[in-house]
C-alpha positions as a LaTeX table, in Angstrom:
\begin{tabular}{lrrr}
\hline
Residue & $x$ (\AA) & $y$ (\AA) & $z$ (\AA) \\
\hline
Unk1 & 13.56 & $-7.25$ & 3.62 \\
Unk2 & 13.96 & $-10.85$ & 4.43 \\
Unk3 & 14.95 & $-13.35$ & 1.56 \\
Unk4 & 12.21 & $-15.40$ & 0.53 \\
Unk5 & 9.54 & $-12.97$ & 2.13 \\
Unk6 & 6.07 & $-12.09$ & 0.29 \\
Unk7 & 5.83 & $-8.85$ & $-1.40$ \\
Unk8 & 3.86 & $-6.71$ & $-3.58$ \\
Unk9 & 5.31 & $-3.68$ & $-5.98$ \\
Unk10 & 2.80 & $-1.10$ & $-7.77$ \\
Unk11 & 4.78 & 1.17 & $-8.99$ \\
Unk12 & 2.03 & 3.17 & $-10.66$ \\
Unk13 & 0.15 & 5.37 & $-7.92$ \\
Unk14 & $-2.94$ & 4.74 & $-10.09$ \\
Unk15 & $-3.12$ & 1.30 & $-9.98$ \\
Unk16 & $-2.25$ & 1.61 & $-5.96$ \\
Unk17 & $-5.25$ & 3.53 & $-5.99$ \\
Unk18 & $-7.67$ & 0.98 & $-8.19$ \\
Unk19 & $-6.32$ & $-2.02$ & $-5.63$ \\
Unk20 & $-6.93$ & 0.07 & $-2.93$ \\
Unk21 & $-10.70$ & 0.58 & $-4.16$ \\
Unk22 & $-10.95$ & $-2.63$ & $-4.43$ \\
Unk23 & $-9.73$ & $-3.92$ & $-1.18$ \\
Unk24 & $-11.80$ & $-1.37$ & 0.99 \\
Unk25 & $-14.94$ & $-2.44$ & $-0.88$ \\
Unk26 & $-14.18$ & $-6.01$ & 0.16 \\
Unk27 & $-13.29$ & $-5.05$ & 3.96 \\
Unk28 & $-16.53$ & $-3.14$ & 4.46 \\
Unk29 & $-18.54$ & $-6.16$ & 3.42 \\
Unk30 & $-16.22$ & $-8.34$ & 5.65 \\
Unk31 & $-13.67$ & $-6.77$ & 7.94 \\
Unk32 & $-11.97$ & $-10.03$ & 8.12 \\
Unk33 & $-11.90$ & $-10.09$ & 4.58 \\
Unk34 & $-9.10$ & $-12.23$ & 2.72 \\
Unk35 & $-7.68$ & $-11.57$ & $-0.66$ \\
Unk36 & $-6.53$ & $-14.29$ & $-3.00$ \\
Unk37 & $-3.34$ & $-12.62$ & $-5.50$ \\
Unk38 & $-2.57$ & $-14.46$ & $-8.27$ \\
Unk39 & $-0.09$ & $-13.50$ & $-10.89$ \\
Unk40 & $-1.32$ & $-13.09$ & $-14.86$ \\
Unk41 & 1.75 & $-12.75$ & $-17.47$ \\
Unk42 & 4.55 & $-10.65$ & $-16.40$ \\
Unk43 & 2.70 & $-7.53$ & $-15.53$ \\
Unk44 & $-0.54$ & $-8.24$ & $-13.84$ \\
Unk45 & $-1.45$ & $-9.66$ & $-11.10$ \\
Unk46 & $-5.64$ & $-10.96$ & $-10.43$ \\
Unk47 & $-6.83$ & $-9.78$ & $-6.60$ \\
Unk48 & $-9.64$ & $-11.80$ & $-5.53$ \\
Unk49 & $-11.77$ & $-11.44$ & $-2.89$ \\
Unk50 & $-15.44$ & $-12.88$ & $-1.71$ \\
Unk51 & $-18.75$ & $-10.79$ & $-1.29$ \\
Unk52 & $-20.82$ & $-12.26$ & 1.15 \\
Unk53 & $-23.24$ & $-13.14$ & $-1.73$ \\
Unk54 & $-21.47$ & $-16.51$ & $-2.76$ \\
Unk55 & $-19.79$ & $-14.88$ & $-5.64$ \\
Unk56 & $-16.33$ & $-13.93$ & $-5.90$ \\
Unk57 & $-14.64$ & $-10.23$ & $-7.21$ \\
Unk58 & $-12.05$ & $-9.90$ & $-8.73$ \\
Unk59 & $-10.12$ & $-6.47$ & $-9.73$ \\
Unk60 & $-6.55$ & $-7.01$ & $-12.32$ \\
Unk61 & $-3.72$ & $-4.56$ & $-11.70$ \\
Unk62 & $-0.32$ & $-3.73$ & $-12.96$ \\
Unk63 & 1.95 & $-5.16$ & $-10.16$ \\
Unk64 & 4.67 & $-7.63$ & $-9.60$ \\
Unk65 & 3.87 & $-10.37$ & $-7.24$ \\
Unk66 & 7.01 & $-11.92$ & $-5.35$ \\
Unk67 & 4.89 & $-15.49$ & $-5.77$ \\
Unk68 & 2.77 & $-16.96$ & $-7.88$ \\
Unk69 & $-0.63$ & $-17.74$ & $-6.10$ \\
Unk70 & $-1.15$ & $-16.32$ & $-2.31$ \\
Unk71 & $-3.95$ & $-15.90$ & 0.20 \\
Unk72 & $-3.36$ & $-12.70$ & 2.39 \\
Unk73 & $-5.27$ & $-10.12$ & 4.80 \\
Unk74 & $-7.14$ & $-7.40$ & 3.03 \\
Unk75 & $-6.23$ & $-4.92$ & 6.73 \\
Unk76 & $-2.42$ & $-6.01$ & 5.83 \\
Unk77 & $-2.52$ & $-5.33$ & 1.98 \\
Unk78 & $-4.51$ & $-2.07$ & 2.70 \\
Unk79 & $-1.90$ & $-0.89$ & 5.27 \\
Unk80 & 1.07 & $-1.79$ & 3.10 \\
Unk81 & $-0.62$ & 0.27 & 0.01 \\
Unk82 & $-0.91$ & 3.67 & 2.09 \\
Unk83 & 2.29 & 2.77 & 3.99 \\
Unk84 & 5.04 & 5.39 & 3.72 \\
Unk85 & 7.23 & 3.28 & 1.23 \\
Unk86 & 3.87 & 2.31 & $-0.51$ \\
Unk87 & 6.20 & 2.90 & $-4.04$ \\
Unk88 & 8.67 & 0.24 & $-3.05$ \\
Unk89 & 7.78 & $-3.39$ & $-3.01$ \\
Unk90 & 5.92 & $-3.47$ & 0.42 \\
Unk91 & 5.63 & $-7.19$ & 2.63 \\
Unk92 & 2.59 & $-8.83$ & 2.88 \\
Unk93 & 2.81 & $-10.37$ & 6.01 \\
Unk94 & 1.39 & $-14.35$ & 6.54 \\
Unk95 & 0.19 & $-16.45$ & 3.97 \\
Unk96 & $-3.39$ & $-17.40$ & 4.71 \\
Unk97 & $-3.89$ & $-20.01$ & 1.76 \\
Unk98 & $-6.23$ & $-22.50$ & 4.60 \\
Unk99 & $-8.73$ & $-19.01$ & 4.92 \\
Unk100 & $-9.46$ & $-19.49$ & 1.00 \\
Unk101 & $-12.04$ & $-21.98$ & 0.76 \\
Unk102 & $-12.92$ & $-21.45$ & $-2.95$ \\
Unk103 & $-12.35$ & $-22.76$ & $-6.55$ \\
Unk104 & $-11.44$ & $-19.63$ & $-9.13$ \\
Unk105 & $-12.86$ & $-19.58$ & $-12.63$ \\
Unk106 & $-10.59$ & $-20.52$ & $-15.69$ \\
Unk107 & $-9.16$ & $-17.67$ & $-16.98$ \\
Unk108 & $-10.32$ & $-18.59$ & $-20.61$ \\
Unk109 & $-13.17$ & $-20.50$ & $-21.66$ \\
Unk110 & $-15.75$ & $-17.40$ & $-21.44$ \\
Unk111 & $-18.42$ & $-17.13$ & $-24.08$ \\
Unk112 & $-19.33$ & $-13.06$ & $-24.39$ \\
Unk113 & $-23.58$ & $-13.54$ & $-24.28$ \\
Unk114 & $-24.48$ & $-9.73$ & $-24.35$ \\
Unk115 & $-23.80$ & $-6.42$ & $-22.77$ \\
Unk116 & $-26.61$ & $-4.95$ & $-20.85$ \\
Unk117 & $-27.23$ & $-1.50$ & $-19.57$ \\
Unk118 & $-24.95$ & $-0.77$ & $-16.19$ \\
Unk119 & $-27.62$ & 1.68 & $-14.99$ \\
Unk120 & $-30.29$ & $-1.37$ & $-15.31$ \\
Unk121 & $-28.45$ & $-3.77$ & $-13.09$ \\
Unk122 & $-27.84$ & $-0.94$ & $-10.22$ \\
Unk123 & $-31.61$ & $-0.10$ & $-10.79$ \\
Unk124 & $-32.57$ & $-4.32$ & $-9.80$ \\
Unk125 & $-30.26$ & $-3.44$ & $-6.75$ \\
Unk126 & $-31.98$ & $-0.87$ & $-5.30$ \\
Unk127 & $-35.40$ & $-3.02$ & $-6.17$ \\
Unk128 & $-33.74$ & $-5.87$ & $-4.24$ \\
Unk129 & $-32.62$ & $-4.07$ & $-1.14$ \\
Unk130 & $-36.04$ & $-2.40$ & $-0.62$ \\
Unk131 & $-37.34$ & $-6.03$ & $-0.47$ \\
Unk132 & $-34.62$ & $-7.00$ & 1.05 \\
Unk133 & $-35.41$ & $-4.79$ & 3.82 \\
Unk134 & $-39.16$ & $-5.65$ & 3.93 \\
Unk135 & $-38.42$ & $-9.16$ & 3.93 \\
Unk136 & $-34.90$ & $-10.16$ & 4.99 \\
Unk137 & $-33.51$ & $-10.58$ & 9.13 \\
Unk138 & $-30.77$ & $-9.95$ & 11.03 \\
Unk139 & $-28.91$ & $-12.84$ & 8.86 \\
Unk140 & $-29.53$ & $-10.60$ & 5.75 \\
Unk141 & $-31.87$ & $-11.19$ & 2.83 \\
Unk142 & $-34.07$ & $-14.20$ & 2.28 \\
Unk143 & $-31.91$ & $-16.79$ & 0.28 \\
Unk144 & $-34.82$ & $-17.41$ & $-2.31$ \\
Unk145 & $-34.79$ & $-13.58$ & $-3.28$ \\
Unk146 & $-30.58$ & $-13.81$ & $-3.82$ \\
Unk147 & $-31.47$ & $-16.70$ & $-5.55$ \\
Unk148 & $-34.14$ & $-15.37$ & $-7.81$ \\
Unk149 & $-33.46$ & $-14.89$ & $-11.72$ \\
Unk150 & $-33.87$ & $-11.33$ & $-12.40$ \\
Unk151 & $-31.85$ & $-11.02$ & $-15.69$ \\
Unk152 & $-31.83$ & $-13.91$ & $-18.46$ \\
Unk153 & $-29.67$ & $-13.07$ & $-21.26$ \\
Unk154 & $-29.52$ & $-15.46$ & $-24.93$ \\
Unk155 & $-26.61$ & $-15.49$ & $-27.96$ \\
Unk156 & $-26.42$ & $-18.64$ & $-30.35$ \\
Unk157 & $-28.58$ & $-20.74$ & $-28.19$ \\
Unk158 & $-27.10$ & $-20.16$ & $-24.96$ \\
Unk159 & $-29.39$ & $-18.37$ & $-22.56$ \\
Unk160 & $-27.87$ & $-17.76$ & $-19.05$ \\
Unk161 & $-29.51$ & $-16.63$ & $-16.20$ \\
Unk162 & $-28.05$ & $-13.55$ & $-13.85$ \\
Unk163 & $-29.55$ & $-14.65$ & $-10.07$ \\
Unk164 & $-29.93$ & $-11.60$ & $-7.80$ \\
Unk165 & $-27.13$ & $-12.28$ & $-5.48$ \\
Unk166 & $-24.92$ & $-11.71$ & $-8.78$ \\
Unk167 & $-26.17$ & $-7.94$ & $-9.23$ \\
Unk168 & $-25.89$ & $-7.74$ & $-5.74$ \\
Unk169 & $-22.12$ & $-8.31$ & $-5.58$ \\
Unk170 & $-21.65$ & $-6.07$ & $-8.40$ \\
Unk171 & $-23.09$ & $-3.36$ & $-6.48$ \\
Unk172 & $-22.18$ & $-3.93$ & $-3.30$ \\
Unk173 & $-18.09$ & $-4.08$ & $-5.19$ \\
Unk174 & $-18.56$ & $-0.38$ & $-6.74$ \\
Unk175 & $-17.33$ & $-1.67$ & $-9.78$ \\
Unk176 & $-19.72$ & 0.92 & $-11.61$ \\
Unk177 & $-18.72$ & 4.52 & $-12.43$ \\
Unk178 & $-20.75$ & 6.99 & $-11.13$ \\
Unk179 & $-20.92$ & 10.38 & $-10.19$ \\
Unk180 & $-21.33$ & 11.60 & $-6.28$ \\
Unk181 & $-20.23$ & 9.50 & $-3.21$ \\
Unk182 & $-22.94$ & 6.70 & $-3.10$ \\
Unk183 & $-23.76$ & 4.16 & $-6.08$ \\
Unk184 & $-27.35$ & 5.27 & $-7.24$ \\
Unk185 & $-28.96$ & 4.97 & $-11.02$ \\
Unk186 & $-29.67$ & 8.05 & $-11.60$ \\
Unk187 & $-25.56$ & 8.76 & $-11.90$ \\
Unk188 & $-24.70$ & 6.34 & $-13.95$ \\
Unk189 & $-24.29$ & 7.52 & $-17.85$ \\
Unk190 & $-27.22$ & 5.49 & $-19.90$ \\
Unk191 & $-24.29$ & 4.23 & $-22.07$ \\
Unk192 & $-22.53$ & 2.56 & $-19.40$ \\
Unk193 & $-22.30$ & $-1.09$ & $-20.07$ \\
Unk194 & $-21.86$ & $-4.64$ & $-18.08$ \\
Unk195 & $-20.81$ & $-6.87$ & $-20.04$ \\
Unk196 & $-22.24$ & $-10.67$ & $-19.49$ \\
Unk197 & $-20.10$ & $-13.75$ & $-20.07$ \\
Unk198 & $-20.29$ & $-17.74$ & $-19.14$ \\
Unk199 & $-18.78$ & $-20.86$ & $-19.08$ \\
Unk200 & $-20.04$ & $-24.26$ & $-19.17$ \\
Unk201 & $-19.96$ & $-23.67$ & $-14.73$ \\
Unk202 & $-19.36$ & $-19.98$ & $-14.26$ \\
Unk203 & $-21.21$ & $-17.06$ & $-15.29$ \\
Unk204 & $-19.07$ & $-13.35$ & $-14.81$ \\
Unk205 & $-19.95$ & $-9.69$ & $-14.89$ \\
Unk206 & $-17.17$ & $-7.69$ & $-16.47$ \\
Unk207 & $-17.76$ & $-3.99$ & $-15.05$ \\
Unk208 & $-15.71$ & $-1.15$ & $-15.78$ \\
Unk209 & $-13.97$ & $-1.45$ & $-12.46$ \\
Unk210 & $-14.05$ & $-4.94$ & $-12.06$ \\
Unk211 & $-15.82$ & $-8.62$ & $-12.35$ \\
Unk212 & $-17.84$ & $-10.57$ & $-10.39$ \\
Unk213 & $-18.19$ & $-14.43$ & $-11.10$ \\
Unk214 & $-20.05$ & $-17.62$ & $-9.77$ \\
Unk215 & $-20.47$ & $-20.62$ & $-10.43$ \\
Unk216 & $-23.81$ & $-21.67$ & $-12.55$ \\
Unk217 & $-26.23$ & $-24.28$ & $-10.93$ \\
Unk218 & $-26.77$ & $-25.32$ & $-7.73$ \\
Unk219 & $-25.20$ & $-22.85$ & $-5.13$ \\
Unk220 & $-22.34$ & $-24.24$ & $-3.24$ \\
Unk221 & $-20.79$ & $-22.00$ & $-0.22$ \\
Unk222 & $-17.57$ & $-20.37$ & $-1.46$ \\
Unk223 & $-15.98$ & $-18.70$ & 1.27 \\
Unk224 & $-16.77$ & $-19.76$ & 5.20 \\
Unk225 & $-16.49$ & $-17.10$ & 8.03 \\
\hline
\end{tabular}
């Protein structure tokens, strides 16, 4: 391995697994998908990646990062975690930094506002791709039903409001357990949670699996294709 080249180590075959999840998710909603590593502490590292619905995922590992903030393939990380020396620190190939177009939450800052049922927010998702299909094109669904409030949660006199696009990244991310191959509500345990945070500009959906996030107010495009 060259000096100075970009690598990732997961020792754990568990968390390979989990990244892997989480990287496949994001390639089937964009095959050109990029994913945004950023080191947390001396054991994590944060993999971020967009959804399509202008809000971003993001899935935490145990893993050592050879840098401290990179932009790389989601093909080249995939390959690398199912290569044969996937339990050695594997390369990463190009930096891709200019393909992230996006600001990232803070990491602190976040207000928890409640927890709502899991089950609940996978049931709006199926209710939003049936109209969806009845309604959207070829480019997708309408913007003004992604847009559309469908959850408004309230602690201490802040009331936030979850927009559709929101659940619909959470779905489309897997990021809820669930039994059988496909995400439906009827397999999800009735005491599965999501839990629902903000900041004064982001709102996030911490999942079992994972978080989505995006920014509160007016929509701005995160990630260009």
């Amino acid at each position: 391995m060259m000096s100075g080249e970009l690598t990732l180590h997961l020792p754990d075959p568990a968390e390979r697994e989990n990244l892997s999840a989480f990287i496949s998710h994001a390639v089937r909603l964009d095959p050109g998908a990029v994913i945004r590593l950023r080191r947390r502490g001396d054991r994590y590292v944060s993999a971020w990646a967009g959804t399509g619905f202008e809000a971003l995922a993001v899935r935490t590992v145990v893993a050592v990062l050879s840098t401290d903030d990179v932009t790389v393939s989601g093909e080249t990380v995939l390959a690398g975690l199912h290569g044969p020396d996937c339990a050695a620190p594997f390369p990463l190939g190009y930096a891709m930094d200019s393909a992230w177009r996006s600001a990232l939450p803070p990491e602190t800052g976040f207000a928890h506002i409640d927890d709502v049922p899991a089950r609940m927010l996978v049931e709006l998702a199926e209710r939003g791709a049936e109209l969806a299909q009845e309604h959207g094109s070829g480019h997708g669904p309408p913007a003004s039903l992604l847009d559309q409030t469908v959850l408004t949660v309230s602690s201490g006199g802040e009331q936030v409001e979850v927009p559709m696009r929101v659940v619909f990244a959470l779905a489309a991310m897997d990021f809820i357990p669930h039994s059988g191959e496909e995400t439906d509500s009827r397999r999800i345990s009735v005491d599965e949670i999501v839990r629902v945070r903000a900041a004064r500009t982001w709102l996030r959906l911490d999942a079992r699996y994972g978080s989505v996030a995006r920014r509160r107010g007016p929509a701005i495009p995160l990630l260009s294709h």
